[in-house]
Amino acid sequence: MEAVITNPNCCLTTKDRAVLEVMLERRRAFADPIVGMLEHKLSSADVVSIDTVGPDIVTLNSRVVFSIDAGQAETRTLVHNESVSRFKGFRIPVDLSS
């Protein structure tokens, strides 16, 4: 059964929400400008179980195929930025403040 999504702009799995909550707490300690965006995202997102996420929804650790300006298709994995260093060029970090 797929999740019923009431907010088409943002859907988070329970795991992704937990990752973003930790990121938010770390950013608050440094008065980071990303805090407001994370607070808004967390307060307005639909939170669903990973088992109910459809194939057209991207979550952390999803493999994404995309192209830019009709260029060659590329494949990347969406990761939390702490996972990036070992696989540069193959992953897309979530930490937008870097």
Coordinates of C-alpha atoms in Angstrom, one line a residue, residues 16 54-68 72-79 89-94:
D16 CA 15.0 10.8 6.9
G54 CA 6.3 5.0 -4.1
P55 CA 9.0 4.4 -6.7
D56 CA 8.8 8.1 -7.8
I57 CA 9.8 9.4 -4.4
V58 CA 13.5 10.1 -3.6
T59 CA 14.7 9.4 -0.1
L60 CA 18.1 9.2 1.5
N61 CA 20.1 6.5 -0.1
S62 CA 17.9 6.5 -3.2
R63 CA 19.7 6.1 -6.5
V64 CA 18.6 8.8 -8.9
V65 CA 19.0 9.0 -12.7
F66 CA 18.9 12.5 -14.1
S67 CA 20.2 14.8 -16.9
I68 CA 20.9 18.5 -17.0
Q72 CA 23.9 12.6 -20.9
A73 CA 22.0 10.7 -18.1
E74 CA 23.9 10.5 -14.8
T75 CA 23.3 8.3 -11.8
R76 CA 23.9 9.5 -8.2
T77 CA 22.9 8.4 -4.7
L78 CA 21.3 10.9 -2.4
V79 CA 23.2 10.7 0.9
G89 CA 31.3 12.1 -7.9
F90 CA 28.9 9.2 -7.3
R91 CA 26.8 10.8 -4.5
I92 CA 24.7 13.9 -3.9
P93 CA 25.0 15.3 -0.4
V94 CA 21.9 16.6 1.5

